[in-house]
Coordinates of C-alpha atoms in Angstrom, one line a residue:
Chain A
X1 CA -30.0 -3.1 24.5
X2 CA -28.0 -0.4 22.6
X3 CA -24.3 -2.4 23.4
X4 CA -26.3 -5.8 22.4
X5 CA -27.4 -4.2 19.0
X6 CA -23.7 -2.7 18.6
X7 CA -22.2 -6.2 19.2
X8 CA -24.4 -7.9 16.5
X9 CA -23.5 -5.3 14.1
X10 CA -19.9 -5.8 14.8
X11 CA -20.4 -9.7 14.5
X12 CA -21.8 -9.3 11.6
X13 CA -19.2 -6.4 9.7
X14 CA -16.8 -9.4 10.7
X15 CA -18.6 -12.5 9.1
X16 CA -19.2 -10.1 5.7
X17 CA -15.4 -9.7 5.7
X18 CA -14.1 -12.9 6.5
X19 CA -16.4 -13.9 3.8
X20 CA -15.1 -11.4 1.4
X21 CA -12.1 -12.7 2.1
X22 CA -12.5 -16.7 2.1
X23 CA -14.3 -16.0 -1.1
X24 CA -11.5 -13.9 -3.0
X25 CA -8.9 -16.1 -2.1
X26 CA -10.8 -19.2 -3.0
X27 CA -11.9 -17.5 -6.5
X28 CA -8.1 -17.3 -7.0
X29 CA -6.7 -20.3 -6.2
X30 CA -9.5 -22.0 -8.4
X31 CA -8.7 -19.7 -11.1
X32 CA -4.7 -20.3 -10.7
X33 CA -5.8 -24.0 -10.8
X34 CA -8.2 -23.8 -13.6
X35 CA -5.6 -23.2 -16.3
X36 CA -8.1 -20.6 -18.1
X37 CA -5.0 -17.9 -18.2
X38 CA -1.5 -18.4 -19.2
X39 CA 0.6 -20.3 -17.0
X40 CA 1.5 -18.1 -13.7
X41 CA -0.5 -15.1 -15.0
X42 CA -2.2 -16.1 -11.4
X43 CA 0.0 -18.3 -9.2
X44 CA -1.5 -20.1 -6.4
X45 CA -1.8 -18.7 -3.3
X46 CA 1.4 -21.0 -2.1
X47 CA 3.7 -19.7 -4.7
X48 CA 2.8 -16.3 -3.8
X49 CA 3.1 -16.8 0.5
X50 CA 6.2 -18.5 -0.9
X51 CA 7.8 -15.9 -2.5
X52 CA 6.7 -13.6 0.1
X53 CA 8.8 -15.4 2.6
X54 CA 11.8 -15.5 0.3
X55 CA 11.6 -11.6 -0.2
X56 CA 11.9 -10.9 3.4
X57 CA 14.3 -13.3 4.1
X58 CA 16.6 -12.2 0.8
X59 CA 19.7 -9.2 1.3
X60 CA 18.8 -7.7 -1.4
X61 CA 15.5 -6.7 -0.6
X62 CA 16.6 -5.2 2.3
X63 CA 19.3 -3.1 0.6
X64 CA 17.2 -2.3 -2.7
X65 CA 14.9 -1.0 0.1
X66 CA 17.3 1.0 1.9
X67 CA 18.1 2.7 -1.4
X68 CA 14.3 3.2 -2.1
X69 CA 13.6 4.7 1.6
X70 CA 16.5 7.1 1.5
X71 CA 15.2 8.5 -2.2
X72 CA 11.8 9.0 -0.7
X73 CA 13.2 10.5 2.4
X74 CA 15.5 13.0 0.5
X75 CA 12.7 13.9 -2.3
X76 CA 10.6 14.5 0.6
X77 CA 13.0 16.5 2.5
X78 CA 13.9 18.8 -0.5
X79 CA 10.0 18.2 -2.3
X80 CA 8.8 19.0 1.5
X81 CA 10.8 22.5 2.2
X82 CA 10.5 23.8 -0.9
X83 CA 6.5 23.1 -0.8
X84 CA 6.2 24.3 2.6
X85 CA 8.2 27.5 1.6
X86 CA 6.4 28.5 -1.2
X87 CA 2.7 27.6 0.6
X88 CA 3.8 29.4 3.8
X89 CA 4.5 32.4 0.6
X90 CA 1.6 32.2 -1.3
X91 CA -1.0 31.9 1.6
X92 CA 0.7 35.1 3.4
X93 CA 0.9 37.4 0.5
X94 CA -2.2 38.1 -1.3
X95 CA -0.4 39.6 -4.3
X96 CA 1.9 36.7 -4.5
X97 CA -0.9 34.1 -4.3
X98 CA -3.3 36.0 -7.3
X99 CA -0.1 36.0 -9.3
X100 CA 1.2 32.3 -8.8
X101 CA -1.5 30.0 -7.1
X102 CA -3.3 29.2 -9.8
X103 CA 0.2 28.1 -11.6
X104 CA 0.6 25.9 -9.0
X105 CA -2.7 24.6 -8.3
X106 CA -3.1 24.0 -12.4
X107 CA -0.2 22.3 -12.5
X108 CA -0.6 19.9 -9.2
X109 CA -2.6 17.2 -11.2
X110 CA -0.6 16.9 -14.2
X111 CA 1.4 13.4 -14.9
X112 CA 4.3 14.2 -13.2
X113 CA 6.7 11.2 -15.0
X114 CA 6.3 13.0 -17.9
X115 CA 9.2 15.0 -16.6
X116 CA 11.4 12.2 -16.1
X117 CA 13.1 12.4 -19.2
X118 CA 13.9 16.0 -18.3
X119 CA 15.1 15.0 -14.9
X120 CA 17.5 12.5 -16.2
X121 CA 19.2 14.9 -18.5
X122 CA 19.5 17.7 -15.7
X123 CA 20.9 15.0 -12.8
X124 CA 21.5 12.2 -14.2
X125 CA 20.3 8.2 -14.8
X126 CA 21.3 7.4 -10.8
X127 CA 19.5 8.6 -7.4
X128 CA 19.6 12.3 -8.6
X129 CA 16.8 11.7 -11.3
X130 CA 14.6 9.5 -8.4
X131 CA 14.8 11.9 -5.8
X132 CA 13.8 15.0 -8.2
X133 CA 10.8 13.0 -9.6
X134 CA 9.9 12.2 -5.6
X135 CA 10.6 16.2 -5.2
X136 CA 8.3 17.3 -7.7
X137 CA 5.7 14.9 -7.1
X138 CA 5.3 16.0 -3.4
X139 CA 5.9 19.8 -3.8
X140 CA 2.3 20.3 -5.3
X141 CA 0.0 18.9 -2.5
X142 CA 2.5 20.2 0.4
X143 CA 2.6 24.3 -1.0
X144 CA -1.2 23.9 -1.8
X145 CA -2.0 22.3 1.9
X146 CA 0.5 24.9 3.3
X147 CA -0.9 27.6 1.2
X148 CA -4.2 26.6 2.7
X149 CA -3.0 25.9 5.8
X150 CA -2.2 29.4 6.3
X151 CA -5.2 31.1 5.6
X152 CA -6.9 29.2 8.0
X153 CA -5.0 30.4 11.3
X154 CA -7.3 32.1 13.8
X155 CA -6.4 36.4 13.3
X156 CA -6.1 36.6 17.2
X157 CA -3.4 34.5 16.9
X158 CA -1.5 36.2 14.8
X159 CA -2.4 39.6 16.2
X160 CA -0.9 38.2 19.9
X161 CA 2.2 37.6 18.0
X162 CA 2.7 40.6 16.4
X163 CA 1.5 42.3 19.8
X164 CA 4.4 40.5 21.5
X165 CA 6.6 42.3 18.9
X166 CA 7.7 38.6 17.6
X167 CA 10.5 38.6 14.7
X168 CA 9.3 36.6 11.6
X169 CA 11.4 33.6 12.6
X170 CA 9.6 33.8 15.7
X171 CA 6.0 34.2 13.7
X172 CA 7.1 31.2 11.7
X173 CA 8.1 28.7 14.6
X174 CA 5.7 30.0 17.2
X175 CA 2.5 30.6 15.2
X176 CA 2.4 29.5 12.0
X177 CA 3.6 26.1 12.0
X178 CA 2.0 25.0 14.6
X179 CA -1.2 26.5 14.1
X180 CA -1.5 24.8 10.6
X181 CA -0.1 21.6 11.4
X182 CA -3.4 20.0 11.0
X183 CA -3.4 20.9 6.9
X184 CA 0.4 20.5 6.9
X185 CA -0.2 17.1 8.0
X186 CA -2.5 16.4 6.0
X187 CA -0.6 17.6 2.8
X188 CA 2.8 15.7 4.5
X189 CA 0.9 12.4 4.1
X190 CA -0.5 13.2 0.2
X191 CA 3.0 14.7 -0.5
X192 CA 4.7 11.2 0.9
X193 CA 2.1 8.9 -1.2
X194 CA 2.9 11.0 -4.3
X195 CA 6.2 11.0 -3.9
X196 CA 7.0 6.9 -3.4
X197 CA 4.6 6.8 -6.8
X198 CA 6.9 9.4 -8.6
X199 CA 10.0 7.3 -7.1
X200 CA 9.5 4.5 -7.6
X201 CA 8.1 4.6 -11.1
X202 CA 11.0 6.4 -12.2
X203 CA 12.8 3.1 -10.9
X204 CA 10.6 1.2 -13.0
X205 CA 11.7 3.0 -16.4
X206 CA 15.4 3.5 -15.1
X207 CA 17.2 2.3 -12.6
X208 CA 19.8 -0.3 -11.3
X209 CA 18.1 -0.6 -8.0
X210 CA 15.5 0.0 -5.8
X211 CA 12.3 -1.9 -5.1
X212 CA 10.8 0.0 -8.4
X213 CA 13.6 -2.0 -10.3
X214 CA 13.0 -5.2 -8.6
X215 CA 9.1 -5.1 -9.9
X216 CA 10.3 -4.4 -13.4
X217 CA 13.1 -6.8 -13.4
X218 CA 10.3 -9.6 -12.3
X219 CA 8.4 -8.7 -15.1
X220 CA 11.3 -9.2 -17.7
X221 CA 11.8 -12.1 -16.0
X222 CA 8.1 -13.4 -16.1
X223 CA 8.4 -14.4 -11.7
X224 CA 5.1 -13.7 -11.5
X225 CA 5.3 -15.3 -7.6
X226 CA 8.4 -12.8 -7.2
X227 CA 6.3 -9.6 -8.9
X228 CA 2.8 -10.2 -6.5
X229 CA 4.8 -10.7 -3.7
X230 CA 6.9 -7.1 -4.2
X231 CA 3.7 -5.4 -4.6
X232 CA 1.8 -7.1 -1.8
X233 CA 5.0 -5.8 0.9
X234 CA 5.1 -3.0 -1.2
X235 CA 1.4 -1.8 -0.5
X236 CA 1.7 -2.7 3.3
X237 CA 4.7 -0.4 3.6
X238 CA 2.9 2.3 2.2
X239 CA -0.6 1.8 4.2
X240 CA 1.8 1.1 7.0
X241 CA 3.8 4.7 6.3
X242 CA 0.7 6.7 5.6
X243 CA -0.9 5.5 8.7
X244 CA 2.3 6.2 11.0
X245 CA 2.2 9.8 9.4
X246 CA -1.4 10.0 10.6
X247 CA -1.3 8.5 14.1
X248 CA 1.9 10.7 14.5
X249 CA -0.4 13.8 13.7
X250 CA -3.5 12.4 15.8
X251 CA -0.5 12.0 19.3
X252 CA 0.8 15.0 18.8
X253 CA -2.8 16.9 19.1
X254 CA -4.4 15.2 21.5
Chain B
X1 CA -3.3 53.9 -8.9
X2 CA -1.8 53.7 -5.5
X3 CA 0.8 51.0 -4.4
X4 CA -1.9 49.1 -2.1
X5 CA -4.5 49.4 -5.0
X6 CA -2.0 47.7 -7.4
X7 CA -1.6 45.0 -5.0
X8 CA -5.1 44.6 -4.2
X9 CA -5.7 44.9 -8.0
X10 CA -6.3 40.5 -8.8
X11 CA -5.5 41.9 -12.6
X12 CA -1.8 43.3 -11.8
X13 CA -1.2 39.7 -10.0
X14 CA -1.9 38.1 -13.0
X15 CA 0.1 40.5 -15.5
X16 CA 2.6 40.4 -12.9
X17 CA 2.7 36.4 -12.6
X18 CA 2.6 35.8 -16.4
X19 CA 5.3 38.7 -17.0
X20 CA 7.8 37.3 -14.4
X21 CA 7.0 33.6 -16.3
X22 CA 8.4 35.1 -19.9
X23 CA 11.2 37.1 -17.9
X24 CA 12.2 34.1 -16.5
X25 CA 12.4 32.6 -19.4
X26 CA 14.1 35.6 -21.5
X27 CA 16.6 34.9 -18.5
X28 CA 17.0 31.1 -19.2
X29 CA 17.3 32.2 -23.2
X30 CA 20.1 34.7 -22.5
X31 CA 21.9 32.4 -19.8
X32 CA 22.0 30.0 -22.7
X33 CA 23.0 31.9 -25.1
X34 CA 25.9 33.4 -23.0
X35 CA 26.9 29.3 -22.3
X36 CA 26.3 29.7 -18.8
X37 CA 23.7 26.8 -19.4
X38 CA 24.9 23.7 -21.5
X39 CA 21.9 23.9 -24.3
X40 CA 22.6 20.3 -24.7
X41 CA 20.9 20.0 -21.7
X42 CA 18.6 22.5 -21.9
X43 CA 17.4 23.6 -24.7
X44 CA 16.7 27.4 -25.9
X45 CA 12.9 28.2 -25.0
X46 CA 12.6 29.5 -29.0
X47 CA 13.8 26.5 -29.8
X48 CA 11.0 24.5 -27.6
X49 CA 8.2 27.4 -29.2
X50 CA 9.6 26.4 -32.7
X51 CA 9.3 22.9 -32.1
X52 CA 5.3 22.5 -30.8
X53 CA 3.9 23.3 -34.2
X54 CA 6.6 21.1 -35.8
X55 CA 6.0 18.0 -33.2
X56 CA 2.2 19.2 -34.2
X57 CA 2.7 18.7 -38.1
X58 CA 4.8 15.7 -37.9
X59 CA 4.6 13.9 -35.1
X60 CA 0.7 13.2 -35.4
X61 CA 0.1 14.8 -32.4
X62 CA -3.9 15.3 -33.5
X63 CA -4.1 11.6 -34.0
X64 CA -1.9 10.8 -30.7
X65 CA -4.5 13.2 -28.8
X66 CA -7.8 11.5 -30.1
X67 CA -5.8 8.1 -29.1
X68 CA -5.5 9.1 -25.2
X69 CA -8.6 11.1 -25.2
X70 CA -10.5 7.8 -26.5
X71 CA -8.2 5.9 -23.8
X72 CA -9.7 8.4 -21.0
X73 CA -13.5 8.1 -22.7
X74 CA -13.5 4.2 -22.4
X75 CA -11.8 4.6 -18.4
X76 CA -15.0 7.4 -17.6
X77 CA -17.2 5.6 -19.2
X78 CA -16.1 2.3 -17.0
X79 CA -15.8 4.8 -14.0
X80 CA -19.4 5.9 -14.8
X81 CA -20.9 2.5 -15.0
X82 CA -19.2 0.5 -12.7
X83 CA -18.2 2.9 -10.0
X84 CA -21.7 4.5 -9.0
X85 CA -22.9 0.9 -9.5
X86 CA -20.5 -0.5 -6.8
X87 CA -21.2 2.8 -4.6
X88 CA -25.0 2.2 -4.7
X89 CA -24.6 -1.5 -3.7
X90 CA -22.4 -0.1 -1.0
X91 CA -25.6 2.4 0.0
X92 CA -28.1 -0.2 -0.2
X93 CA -26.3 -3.0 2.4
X94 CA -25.2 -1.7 5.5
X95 CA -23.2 -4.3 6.3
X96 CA -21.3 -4.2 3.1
X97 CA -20.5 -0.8 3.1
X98 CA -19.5 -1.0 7.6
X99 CA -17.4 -3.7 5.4
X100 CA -15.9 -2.1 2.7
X101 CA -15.9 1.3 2.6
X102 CA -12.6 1.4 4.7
X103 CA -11.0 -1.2 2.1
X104 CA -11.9 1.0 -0.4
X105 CA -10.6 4.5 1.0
X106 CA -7.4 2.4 1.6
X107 CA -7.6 1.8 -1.9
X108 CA -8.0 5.5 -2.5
X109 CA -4.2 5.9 -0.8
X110 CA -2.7 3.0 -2.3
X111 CA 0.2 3.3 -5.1
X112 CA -2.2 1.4 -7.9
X113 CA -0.1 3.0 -10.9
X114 CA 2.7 0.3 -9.3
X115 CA 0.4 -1.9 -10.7
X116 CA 1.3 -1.6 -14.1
X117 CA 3.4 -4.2 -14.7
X118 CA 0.9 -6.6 -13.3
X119 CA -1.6 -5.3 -15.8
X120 CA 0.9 -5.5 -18.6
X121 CA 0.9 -9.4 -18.1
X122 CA -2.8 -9.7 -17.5
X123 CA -3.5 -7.8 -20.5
X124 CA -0.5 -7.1 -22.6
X125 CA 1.0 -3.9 -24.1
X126 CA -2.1 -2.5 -25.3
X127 CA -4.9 0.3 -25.0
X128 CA -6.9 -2.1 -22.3
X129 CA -4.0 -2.3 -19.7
X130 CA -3.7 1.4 -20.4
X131 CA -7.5 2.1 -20.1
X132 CA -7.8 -0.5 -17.0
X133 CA -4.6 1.2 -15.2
X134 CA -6.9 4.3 -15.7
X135 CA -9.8 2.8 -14.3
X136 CA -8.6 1.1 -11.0
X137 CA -7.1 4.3 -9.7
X138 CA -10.3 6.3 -10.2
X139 CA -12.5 3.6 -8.8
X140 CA -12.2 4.3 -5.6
X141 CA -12.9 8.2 -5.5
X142 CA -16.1 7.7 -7.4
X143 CA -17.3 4.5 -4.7
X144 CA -16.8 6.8 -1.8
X145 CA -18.5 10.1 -3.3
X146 CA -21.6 8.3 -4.8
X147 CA -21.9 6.9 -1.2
X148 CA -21.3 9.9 0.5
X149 CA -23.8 11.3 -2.0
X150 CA -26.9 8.8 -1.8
X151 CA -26.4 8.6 1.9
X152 CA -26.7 12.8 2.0
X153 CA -30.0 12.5 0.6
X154 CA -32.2 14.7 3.0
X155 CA -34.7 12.2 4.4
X156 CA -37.9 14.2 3.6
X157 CA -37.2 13.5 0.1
X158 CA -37.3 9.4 1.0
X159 CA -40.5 9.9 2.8
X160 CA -42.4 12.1 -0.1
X161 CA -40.9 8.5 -2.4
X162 CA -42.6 6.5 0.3
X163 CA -45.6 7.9 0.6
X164 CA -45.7 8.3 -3.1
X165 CA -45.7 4.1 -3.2
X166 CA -42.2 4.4 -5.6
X167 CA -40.6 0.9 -5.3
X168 CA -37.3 0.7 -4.6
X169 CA -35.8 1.0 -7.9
X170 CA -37.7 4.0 -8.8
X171 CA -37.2 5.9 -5.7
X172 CA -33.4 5.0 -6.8
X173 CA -33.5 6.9 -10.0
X174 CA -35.9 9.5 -8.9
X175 CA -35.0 10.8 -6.1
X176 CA -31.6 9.0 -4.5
X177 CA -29.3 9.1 -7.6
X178 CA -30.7 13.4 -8.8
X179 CA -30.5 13.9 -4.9
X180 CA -27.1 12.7 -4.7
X181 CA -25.9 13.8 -8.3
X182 CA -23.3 17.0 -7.3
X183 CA -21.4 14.4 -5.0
X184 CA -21.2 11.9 -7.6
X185 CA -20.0 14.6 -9.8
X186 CA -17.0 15.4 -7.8
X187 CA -16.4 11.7 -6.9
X188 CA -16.3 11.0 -11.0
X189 CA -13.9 14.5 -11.7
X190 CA -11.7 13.4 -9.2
X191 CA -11.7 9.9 -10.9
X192 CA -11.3 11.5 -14.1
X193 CA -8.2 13.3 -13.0
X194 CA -6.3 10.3 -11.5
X195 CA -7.4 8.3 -14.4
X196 CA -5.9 11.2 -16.8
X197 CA -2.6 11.1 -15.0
X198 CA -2.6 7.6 -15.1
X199 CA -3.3 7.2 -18.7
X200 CA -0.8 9.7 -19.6
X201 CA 2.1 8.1 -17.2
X202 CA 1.7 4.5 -18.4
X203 CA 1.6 5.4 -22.0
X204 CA 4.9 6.7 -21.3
X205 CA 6.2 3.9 -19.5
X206 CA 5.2 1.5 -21.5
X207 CA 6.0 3.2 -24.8
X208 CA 2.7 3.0 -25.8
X209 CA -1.0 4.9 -27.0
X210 CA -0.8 8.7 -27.4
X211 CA 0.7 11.6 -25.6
X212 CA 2.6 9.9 -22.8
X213 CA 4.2 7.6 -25.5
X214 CA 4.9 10.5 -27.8
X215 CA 7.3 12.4 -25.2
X216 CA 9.4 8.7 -24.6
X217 CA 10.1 8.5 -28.5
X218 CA 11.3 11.9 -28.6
X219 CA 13.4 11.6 -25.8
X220 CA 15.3 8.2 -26.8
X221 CA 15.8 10.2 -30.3
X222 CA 17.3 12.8 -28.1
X223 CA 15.2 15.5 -29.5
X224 CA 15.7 18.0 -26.6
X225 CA 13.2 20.6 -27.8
X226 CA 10.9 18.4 -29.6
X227 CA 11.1 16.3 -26.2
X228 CA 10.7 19.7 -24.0
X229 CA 7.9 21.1 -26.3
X230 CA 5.8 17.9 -25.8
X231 CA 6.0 18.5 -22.3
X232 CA 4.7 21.5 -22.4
X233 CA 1.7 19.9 -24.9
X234 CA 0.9 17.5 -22.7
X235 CA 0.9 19.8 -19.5
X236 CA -1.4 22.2 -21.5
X237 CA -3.9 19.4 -22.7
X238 CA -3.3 18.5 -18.3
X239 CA -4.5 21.7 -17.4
X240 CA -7.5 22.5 -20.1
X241 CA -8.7 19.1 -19.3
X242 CA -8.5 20.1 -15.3
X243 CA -10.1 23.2 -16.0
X244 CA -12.9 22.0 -18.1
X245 CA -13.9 19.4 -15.5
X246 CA -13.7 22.3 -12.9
X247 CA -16.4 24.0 -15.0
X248 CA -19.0 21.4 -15.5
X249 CA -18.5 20.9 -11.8
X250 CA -19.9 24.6 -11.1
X251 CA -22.2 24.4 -13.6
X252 CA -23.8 21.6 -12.0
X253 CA -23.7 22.7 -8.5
X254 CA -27.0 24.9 -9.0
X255 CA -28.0 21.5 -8.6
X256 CA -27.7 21.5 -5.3

């Protein structure tokens, strides 16, 4: 009875989606059709599956990507270690986490491209500005998650480590990190959304490449077709990122 | 005092935090000073002191502030209004919110600023595509916390409504929506926040509105303190803002 009354419910989340869907897509074609906004403001569905298909099937997407994916990587790398330094810091040293935590967590939401102008004089108008905007932008939620992370490992746990005499190198690898990877993880996959927003809007005020500059340069060029269809693959490879972060976390505890 | 009173002491943290902060920077002065640092690169940190009140007096900076608060008034108010709305349709059919609700967290993690240029066509470089940039990425928050919320409501409280014969739009406004108020609170500070940062960042990428805009002009005239000292405006006006929604979050907690 209960599996019959599950089934329905699933039936019927499925029908209210497909007719999300149907609906959305047919409100836009009629409204690319309808001529009520400026030509290619909203192109038809078939200019934008189009342009899809070009994209993916274009060099330069693939190598403007490359770049984009190795700026993320690095910001994250440096962003990453940096955060997780000064969490691991902050959340073992009471004095150092009165005096400086509130620093950081004050200045975690600020607009980080503010800084961008900064970052350009200090590394330059190529990768080096990109990556530090990435780096910044993911330092905050990864030293705040670490920071938190820290606090939250069991005493005993600690206590068995120091009881085994264990060197802090030893504390770090064989207790610490991996009692907090659940909050590390966590802070790994905000720290990675921030930092493709921080990279790849710094791409979209300066930059010769990169997917950031291939959205920008659509816009001067008014291909609408070409601009949707970067942010649709765009969006996919972030869902599609963040959810390989988390089902990396969820195989590694179970 | 003893050493472990000191560092127990949450006063010394803070003297010692903020002291280290101006040391620092007495460092970065002298390092300049010395030409161990190229000041055309960075700037001396008197300079950047001496040049808030200036970028204050000429730069309209009261004006500019009134222009992105304004911006962030019309993206609450839209955040208000049509986010709690959504998330209380999303409460009152099942079906839609088994539906939505993950479309809508997955909303929550995408990369909307990226959006911008999209808007910028939609709505041209104005203060809507500004406010509506603000709006879309603190939709989401506010959807999922006034669901959360109405769905929290203990269900002794339904059942006094009910046996009090309140129709359905009455025992919405007086007892779901008070019920579920703290969690709609921290749904719409969190929206305020993104739609803050938002604001801020695509004022100055687009060279436009307030704040954000004003550090992009000072930095094309490559005025390094003037550019540095509006930084350190805008991260101010970042954090009082952070702190003040912070407050009104604890004040209404009580609530609870």
């Amino acid at each position: 009875m209960n599996q019959a009354h599950a089934a329905a419910a699933t039936r019927s989340v499925t029908m209210v989606r497909t007719v999300i869907i149907v609906a959305t897509l047919a409100a836009w074609e009629a409204l690319a059709l309808s001529g009520l906004l400026f030509r290619d403001v909203v192109p038809s569905l078939q200019a934008i599956c189009s342009a899809v298909f070009r994209l993916l099937t274009a060099a330069d997407f693939y190598f403007n990507l490359g770049v984009t994916a190795a700026e993320i990587g690095v910001a994250l790398i440096i962003g990453g270690a940096g955060g997780l330094a000064v969490g691991i810091l902050l959340g073992a040293n009471r004095f150092l986490s009165r005096a400086y935590e509130s620093l950081v967590y004050y200045l975690g939401p600020t607009p980080k491209i503010i800084f961008f102008p900064v970052m350009i004089m200090w590394f330059g108008v190529g990768s080096g500005s990109k990556i530090a905007m990435g780096a910044i932008s993911c330092f905050f939620p990864i030293a705040i998650s670490a920071a938190s992370g820290i606090r939250q490992i069991d005493r005993v746990l600690i206590r068995v480590g120091l009881s085994f005499r264990a060197s802090t190198w030893q504390m770090a690898t064989k207790i610490y990190l991996p009692a907090m990877r659940g909050p590390l993880v966590n802070g790994m996959r905000l720290g990675l959304g921030v930092a493709i927003i921080g990279t790849l809007l710094a791409q979209t005020k300066l930059s010769n490449r990169g997917l950031g500059y291939l959205i920008i340069q659509a816009y001067s060029t008014f291909d609408m077709p070409r601009m949707y269809a970067l942010i649709i693959v765009l969006f996919m490879l972030a869902v599609a990122a963040n959810a390989l972060i988390g089902r990396l976390a969820r195989s590694r505890n179970s | 005092m003893t050493r472990a009173r000191f560092a127990n002491s949450a006063m010394a943290a803070r003297a010692f935090g903020i002291g280290s902060v101006v040391v620092a920077l007495g460092v970065v002065e002298l390092l300049i000073r010395a030409g161990l640092i190229n000041r055309f690169i960075v700037p001396l940190p008197s300079e950047i002191a001496a040049a808030v009140p200036r970028i204050i007096a000429e730069e309209n900076v009261l004006h500019r502030f009134w222009q992105t608060t304004q911006e962030i008034l019309w993206a609450s108010l839209m955040l208000a209004g049509i986010g709690i709305a959504l998330g209380a349709l999303l409460y009152r059919f099942r079906v839609l919110r088994l539906a939505c609700e993950t479309w809508v967290a997955a909303m929550a993690a995408a990369p909307i600023v990226l959006m911008y240029p999209l808007f910028l066509v939609i709505f041209g470089r104005s203060a809507t595509t500004i406010v509506m940039m603000g709006f879309a990425a603190g939709l989401a928050p506010v959807i999922l916390k006034t669901v959360e919320g109405l769905s929290g409501t203990r269900k002794v409280l339904i059942d006094v409504a009910r046996s009090f014969r309140l129709n359905r739009s009455q025992q919405f406004w007086k007892v779901l929506l008070p019920a579920a108020l703290p969690s709609v609170f921290v749904g719409l500070k969190l929206g305020l926040i993104f739609a803050m940062i938002n604001i801020v960042g695509v004022e100055f990428l687009i060279n436009f509105g307030g704040l954000g805009q004003l550090i992009n002009e000072l930095a094309e005239r490559y005025d390094l303190p003037g550019t540095y000292g509006a930084i350190c405006f805008v991260v101010a006006v970042s954090i009082v803002f952070f702190d003040l929604t912070e407050r009104i979050e604890r004040w209404l907690r009580p609530i609870q």
